[in-house]
Short mmCIF file of C-alpha atoms and ligand atoms in Angstrom, two decimals:
data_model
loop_
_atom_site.label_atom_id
_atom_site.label_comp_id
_atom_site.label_asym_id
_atom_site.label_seq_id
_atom_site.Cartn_x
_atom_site.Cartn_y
_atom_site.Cartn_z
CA UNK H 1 -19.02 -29.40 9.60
CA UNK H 2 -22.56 -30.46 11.16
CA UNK H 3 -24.87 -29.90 7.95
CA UNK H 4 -27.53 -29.11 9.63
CA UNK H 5 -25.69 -25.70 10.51
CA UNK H 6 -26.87 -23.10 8.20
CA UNK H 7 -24.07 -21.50 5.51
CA UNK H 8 -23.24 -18.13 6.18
CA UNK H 9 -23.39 -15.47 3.40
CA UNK H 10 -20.18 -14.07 2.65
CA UNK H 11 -19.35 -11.38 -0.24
CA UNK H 12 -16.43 -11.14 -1.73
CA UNK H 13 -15.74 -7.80 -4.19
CA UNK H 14 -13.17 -9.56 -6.73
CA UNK H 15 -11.48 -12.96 -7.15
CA UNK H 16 -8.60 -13.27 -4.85
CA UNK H 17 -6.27 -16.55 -4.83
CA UNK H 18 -8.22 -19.49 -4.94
CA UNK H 19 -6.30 -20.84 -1.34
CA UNK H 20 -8.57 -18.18 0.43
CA UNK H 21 -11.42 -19.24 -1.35
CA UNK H 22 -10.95 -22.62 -0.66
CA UNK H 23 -10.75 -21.77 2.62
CA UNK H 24 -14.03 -19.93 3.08
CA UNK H 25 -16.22 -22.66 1.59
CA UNK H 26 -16.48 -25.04 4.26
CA UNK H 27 -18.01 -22.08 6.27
CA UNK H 28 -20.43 -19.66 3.80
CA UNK H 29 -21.68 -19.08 0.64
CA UNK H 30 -19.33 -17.41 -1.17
CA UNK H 31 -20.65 -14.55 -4.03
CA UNK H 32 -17.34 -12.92 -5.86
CA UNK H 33 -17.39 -10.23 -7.81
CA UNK H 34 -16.40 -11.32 -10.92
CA UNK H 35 -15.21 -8.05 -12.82
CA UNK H 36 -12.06 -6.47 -13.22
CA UNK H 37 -12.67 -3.36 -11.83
CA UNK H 38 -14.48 -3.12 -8.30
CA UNK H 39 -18.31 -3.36 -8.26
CA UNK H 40 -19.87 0.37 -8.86
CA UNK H 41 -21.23 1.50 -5.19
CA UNK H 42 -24.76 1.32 -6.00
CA UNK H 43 -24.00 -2.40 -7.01
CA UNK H 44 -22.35 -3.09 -3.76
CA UNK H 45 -24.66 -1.66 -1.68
CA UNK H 46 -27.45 -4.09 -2.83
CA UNK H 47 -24.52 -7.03 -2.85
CA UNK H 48 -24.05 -6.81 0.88
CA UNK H 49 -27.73 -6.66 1.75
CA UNK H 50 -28.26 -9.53 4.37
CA UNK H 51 -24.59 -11.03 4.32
CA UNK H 52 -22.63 -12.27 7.59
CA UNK H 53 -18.89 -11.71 5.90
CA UNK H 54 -17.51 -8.94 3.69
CA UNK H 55 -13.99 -9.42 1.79
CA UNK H 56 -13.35 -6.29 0.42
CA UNK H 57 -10.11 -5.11 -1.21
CA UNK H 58 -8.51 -1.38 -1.10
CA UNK H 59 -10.40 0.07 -4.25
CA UNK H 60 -13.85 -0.68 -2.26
CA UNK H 61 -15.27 2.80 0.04
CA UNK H 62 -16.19 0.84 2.48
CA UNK H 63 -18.43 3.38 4.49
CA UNK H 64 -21.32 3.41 7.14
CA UNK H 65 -23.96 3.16 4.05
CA UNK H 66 -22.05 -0.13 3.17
CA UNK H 67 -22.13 -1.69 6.69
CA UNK H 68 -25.93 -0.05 7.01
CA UNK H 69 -27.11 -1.54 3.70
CA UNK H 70 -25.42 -5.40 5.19
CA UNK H 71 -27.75 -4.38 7.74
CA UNK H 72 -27.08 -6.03 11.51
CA UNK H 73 -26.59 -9.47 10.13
CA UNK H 74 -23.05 -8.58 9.18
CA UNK H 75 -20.51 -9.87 11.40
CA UNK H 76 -16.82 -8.97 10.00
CA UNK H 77 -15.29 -6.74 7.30
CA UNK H 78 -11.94 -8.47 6.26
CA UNK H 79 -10.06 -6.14 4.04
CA UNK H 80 -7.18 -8.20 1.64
CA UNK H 81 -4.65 -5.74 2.14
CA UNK H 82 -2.32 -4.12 5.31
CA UNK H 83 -3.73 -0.96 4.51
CA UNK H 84 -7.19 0.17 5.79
CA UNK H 85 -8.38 3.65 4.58
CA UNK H 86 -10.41 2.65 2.26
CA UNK H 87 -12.62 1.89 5.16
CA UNK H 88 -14.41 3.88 7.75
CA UNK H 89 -13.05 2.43 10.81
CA UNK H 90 -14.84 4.56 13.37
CA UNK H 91 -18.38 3.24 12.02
CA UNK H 92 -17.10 -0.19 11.94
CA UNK H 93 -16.24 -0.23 15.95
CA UNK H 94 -19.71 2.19 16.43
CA UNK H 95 -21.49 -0.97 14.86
CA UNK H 96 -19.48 -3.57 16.58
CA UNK H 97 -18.25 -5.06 13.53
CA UNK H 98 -14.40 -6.03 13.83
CA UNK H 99 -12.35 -5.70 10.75
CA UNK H 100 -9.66 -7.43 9.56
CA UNK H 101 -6.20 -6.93 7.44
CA UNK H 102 -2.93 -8.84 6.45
CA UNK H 103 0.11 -7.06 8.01
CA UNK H 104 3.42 -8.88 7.88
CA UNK H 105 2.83 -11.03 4.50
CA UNK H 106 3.29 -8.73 2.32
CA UNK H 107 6.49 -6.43 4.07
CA UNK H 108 8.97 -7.78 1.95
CA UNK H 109 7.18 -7.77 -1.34
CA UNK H 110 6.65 -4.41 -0.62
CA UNK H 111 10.14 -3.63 0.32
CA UNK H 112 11.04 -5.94 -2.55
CA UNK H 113 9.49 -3.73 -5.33
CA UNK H 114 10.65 -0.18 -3.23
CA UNK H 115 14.22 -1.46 -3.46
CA UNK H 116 13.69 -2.64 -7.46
CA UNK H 117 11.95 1.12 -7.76
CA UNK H 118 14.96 2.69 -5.88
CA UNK H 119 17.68 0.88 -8.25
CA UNK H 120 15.71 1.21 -11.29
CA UNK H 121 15.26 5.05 -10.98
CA UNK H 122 19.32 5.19 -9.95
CA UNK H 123 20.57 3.74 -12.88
CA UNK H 124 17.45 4.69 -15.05
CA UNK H 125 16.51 1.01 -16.27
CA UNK H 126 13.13 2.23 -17.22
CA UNK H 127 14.21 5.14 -19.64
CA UNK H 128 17.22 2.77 -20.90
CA UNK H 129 14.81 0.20 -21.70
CA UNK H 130 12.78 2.58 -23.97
CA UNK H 131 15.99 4.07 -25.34
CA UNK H 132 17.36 0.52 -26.28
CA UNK H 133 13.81 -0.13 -28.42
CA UNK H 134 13.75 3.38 -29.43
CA UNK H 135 17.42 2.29 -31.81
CA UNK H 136 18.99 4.46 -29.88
CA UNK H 137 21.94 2.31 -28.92
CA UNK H 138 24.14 2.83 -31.58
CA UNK H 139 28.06 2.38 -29.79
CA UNK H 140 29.02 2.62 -25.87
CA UNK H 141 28.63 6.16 -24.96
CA UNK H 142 31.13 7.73 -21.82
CA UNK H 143 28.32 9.61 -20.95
CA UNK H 144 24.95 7.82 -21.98
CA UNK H 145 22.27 7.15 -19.53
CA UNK H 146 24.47 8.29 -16.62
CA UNK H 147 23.01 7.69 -13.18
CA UNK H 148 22.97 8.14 -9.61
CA UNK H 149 25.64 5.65 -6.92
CA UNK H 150 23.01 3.52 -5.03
CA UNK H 151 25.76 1.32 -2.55
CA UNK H 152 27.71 4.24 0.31
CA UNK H 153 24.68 6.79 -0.31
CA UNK H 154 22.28 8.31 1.91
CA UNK H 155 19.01 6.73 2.25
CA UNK H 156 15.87 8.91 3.89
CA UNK H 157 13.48 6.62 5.47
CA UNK H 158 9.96 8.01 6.03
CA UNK H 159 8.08 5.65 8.28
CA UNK H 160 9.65 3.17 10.14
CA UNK H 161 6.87 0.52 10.23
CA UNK H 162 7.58 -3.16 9.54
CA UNK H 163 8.44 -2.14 5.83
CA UNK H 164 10.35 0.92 6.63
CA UNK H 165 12.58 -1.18 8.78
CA UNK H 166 12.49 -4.39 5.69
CA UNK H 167 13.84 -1.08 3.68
CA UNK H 168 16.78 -0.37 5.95
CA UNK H 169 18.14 -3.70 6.16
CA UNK H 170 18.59 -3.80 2.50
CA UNK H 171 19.53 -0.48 2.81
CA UNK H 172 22.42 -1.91 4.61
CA UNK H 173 23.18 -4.63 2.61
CA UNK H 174 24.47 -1.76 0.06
CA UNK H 175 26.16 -0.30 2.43
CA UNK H 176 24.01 3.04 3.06
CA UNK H 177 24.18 5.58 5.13
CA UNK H 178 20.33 4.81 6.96
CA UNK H 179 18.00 8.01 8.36
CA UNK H 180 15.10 7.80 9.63
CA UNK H 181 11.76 9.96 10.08
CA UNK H 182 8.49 8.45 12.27
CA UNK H 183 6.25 9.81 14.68
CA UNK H 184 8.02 8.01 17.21
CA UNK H 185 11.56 6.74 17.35
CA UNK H 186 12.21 3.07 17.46
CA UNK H 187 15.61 2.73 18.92
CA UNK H 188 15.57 -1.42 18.72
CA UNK H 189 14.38 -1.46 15.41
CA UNK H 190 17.14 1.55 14.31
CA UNK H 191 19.85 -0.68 15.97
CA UNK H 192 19.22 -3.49 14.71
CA UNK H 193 19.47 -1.97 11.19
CA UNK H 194 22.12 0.81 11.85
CA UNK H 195 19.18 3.49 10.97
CA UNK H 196 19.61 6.54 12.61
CA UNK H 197 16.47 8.68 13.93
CA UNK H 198 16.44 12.00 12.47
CA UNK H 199 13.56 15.04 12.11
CA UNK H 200 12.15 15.44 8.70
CA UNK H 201 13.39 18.38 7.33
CA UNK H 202 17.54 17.31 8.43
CA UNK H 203 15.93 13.55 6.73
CA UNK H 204 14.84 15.51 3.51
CA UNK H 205 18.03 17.69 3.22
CA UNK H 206 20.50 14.83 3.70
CA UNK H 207 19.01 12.09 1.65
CA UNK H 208 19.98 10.82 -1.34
CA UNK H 209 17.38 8.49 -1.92
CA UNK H 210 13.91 9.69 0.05
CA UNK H 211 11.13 6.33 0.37
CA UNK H 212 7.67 6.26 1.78
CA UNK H 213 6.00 4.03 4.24
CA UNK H 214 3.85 5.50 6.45
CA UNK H 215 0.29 5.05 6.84
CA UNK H 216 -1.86 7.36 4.96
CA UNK H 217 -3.44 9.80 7.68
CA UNK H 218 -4.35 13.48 8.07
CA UNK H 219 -0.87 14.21 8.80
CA UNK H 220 0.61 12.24 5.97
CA UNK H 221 -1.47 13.70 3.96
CA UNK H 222 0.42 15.82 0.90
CA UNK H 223 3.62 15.49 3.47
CA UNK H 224 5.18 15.57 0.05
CA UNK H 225 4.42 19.22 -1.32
CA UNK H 226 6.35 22.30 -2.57
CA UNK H 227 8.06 23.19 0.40
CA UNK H 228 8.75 19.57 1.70
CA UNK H 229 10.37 18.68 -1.54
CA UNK H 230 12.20 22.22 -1.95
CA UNK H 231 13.94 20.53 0.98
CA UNK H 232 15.22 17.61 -0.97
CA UNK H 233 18.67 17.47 -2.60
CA UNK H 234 18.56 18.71 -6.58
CA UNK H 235 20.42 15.30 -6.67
CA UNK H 236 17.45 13.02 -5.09
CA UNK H 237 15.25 10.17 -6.06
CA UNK H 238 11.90 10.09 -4.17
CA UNK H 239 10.34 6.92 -3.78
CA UNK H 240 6.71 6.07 -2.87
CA UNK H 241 5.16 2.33 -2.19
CA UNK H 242 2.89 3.64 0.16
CA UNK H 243 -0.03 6.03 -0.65
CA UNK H 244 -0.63 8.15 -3.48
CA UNK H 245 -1.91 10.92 -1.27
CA UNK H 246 1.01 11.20 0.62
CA UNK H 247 2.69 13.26 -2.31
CA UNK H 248 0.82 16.02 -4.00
CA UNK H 249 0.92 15.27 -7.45
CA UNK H 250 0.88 18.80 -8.83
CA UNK H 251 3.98 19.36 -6.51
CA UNK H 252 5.73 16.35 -7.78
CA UNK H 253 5.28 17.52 -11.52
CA UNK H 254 6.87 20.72 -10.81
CA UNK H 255 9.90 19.44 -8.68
CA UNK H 256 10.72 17.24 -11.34
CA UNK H 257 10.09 19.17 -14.29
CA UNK H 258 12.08 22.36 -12.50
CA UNK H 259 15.04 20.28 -11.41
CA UNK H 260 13.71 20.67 -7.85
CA UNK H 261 14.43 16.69 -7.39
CA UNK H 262 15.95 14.65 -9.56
CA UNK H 263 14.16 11.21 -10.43
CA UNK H 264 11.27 9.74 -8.95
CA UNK H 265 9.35 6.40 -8.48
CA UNK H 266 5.83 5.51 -8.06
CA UNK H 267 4.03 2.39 -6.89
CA UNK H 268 0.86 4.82 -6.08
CA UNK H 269 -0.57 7.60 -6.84
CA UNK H 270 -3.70 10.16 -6.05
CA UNK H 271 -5.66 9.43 -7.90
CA UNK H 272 -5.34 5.68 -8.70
CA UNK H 273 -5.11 4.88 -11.43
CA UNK H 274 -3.53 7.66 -12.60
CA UNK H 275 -5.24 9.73 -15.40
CA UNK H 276 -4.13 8.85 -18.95
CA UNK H 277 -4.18 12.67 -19.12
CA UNK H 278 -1.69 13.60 -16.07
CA UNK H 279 1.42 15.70 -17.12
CA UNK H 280 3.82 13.48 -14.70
CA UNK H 281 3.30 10.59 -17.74
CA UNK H 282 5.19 13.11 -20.15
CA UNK H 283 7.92 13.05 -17.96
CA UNK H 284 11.32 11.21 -18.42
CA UNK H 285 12.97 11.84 -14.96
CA UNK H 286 9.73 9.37 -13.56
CA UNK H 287 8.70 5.77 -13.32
CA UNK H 288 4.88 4.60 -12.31
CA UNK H 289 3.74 1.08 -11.79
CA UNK H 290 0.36 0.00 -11.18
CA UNK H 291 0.34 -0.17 -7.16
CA UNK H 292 1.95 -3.99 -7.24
CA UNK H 293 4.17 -3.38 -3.97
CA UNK H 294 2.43 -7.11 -2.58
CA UNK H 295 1.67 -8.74 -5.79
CA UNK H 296 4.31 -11.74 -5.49
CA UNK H 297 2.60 -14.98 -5.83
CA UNK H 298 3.52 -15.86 -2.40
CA UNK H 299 2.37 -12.87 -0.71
CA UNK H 300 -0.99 -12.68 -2.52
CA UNK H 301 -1.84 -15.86 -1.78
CA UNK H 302 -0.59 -15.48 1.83
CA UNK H 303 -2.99 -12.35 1.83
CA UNK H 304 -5.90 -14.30 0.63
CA UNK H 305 -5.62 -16.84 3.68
CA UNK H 306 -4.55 -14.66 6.35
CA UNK H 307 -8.28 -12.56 5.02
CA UNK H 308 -10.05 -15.95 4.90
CA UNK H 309 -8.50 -16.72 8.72
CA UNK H 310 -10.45 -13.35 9.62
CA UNK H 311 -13.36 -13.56 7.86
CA UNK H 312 -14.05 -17.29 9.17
CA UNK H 313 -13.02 -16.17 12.76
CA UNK H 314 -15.50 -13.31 12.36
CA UNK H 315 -18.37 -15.20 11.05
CA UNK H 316 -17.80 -17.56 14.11
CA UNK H 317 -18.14 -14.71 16.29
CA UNK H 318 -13.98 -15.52 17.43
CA UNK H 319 -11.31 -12.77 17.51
CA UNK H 320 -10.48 -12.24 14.69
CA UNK H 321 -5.88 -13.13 14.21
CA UNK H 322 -5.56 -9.55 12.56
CA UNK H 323 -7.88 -7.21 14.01
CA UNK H 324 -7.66 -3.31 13.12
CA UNK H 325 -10.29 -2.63 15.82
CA UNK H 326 -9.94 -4.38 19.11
CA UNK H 327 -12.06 -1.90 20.67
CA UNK H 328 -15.01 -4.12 19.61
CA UNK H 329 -13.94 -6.54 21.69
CA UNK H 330 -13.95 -4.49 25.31
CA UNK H 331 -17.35 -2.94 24.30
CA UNK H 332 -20.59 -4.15 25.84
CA UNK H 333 -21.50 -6.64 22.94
CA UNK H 334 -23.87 -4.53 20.42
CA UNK H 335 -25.61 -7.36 18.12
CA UNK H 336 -26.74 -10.71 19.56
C1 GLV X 401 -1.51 -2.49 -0.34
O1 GLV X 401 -1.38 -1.32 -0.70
C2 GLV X 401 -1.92 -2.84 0.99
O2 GLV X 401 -2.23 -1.95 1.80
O3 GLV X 401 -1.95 -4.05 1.27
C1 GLV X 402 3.12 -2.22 7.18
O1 GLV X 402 3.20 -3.45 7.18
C2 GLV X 402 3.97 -1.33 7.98
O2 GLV X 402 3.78 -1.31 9.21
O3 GLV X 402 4.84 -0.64 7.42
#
C-alpha cells in the first residue's frame, strides 16, 4: 500500500470477527462501536459524519438522515448480514451509494438452526429440558412429553430462496413429504429436492411442519395472522428463522394458547428483542432464541470478510462482490 495514499475513514457499528477487521486495516481507519447494544441514532448520526465506509449490522436504521449526516464523502454501506431492511435502499441508489450484504455464507447455519428449531419443538426438547431440572422425572412415563413424528411428515416451505431450498434437502433426508409456497415457482430447485410447488392456503392446510424464509416485504408482512394460521393443521408446528414481522405476534399468542396450532419456534420476533413482558413467554407450547440463525463460528466469520470484501471494493470505488443495488452502477455517476 503506497503510504503516501491517504486512509479512508470507515465506521463500523459493533465488533464483528476480527478476520474482517483485519481485513479492512490495510485500507481505512477503522472506528468500532464498542458497546453491546447498537449505537443510539443520535450517536450514529454524528459517528458517520465525514466517513468513506459504513459497516452496519441489522439492528442499525440505516436511513437517508444516516447517509445525509456521512454527507457525500461516503462511498459504500456494507451491511454484515443477507438481510437488508434495516436499510433504506431506495435512498441509497438515489445517492449513488452501493450497498453491500453476505448471501450464501450463512444458508446453512440458518437452515442448520431451522431444522434444530423444527426437531426441538417435535419432540419438545426445550420443555423436557425444564421438566428434567424442574424434578419432574421421577420413572419412564407411556405418555410423558409425547410429541409430534418429524421423518414421513409433511413439511410447508414458505420461501424458496437459497435457505428455503437448504430446508428441503434436509427435509428429505427425513424422508418428508416437501411443499412449497414462493412468489414464483422454481421448478430446478423443487426437483432437485423433490419439493413440490403449491399455493399458500393448500401449503398451510397440508403441512405438518410450516417454516419461514422469505424476505421481509410489504407482502410478507403479518403473512402469519388469524386467518392464515386458522388455516394451519390443530396438529402443526410453525417455524420462523426469518423475520419477526412476518408473523403477527398477537395472532401467534392466540393460535397457540386456543389450540389453533400446536407448537411453535422462534429465531425472530417483532419486536426484537422480545419484551420481557410479552404473553407468548408464558407459554409452554413455544420456543424463542435470540435471532442466532448465522451465528456458527464459521459463518460469522465468513460474514465479516465477505462485508470487509464490499466495503474495501466500495471504498476503492470497484463493484462491490455482493451488491443489493446494481442500479448504481448503470446510473450516470452522481459523486466524483
Ligand atoms: C440475519 O438475520 C441476516 O439477515 O443475515
Ligand atoms: C437467503 O439467503 C435466501 O435467499 O433465502
Amino acid at each position: 500500500m503506497n503510504p503516501n495514499q491517504p486512509l479512508f475513514k470507515v465506521f463500523v457499528t459493533r465488533r464483528i470477527p476480527e478476520v474482517g477487521l483485519k481485513r479492512i486495516e490495510p485500507y481505512a481507519q477503522i472506528e468500532v462501536w464498542e458497546d453491546e447494544l447498537p449505537p443510539p441514532k443520535d450517536i450514529l448520526l454524528e459517528k458517520v459524519r465525514g466517513i468513506d465506509g459504513l459497516l452496519c449490522l441489522l439492528t442499525d436504521p440505516i436511513d437517508a438522515a444516516v447517509m445525509d449526516a456521512a454527507g457525500p464523502s461516503l462511498k459504500v454501506i456494507s451491511q454484515y448480514a443477507v438481510g437488508y431492511d434495516n436499510i433504506d435502499i431506495s435512498s441509497a441508489t438515489r445517492r449513488g451509494i452501493p450497498v453491500g450484504n453476505t448471501p450464501g455464507v450463512l444458508t446453512d447455519a440458518t437452515a442448520d438452526l431451522a431444522w434444530a428449531l423444527l426437531m426441538a419443538a417435535a419432540r419438545r426438547i426445550v420443555e423436557a429440558d425444564r421438566y428434567t431440572r424442574a424434578g419432574k422425572w421421577k420413572t419412564w412415563g407411556p405418555q410423558t412429553l409425547l410429541g409430534a413424528s418429524v421423518a414421513g411428515a409433511t413439511i410447508g416451505i414458505v420461501g424458496f430462496g437459497r435457505i428455503g431450498q437448504a430446508m428441503a434437502k434436509r427435509a428429505r433426508g427425513f424422508d418428508m413429504r416437501i411443499l412449497y409456497h414462493d412468489l414464483r415457482p422454481n421448478p430446478q430447485a423443487a426437483a432437485e429436492t423433490g419439493a413440490q410447488f403449491t399455493s399458500l392456503d393448500l401449503l398451510l392446510a397440508k403441512s405438518d411442519f410450516v417454516t419461514i424464509h422469505t424476505w421481509l416485504s410489504e407482502e410478507s408482512h403479518h403473512l402469519f395472522n388469524d386467518e392464515t394460521l386458522r388455516k394451519m393443521k390443530p396438529t402443526a408446528i410453525l417455524i420462523n428463522t426469518a423475520r419477526g414481522q412476518i408473523v403477527d405476534p398477537d395472532a401467534l399468542y392466540r393460535a397457540l394458547k386456543n389450540g389453533v396450532i400446536a407448537y411453535a419456534a422462534l429465531d425472530v420476533t417483532e419486536p426484537e428483542p422480545i419484551p420481557m413482558d410479552s404473553p407468548l413467554l408464558q407459554l409452554e407450547n413455544l420456543i424463542i432464541v435470540p435471532h442466532i440463525g448465522s451465528a456458527s463460528v464459521a459463518s460469522r466469520s465468513r460474514m465479516a470478510e465477505m462485508a470487509a470484501e464490499n466495503l474495501i471494493a466500495g471504498l476503492k470505488g470497484e463493484e462491490l462482490p455482493n451488491c443489493i443495488n446494481p442500479q448504481v452502477y448503470s446510473r450516470p455517476k452522481a459523486r466524483p
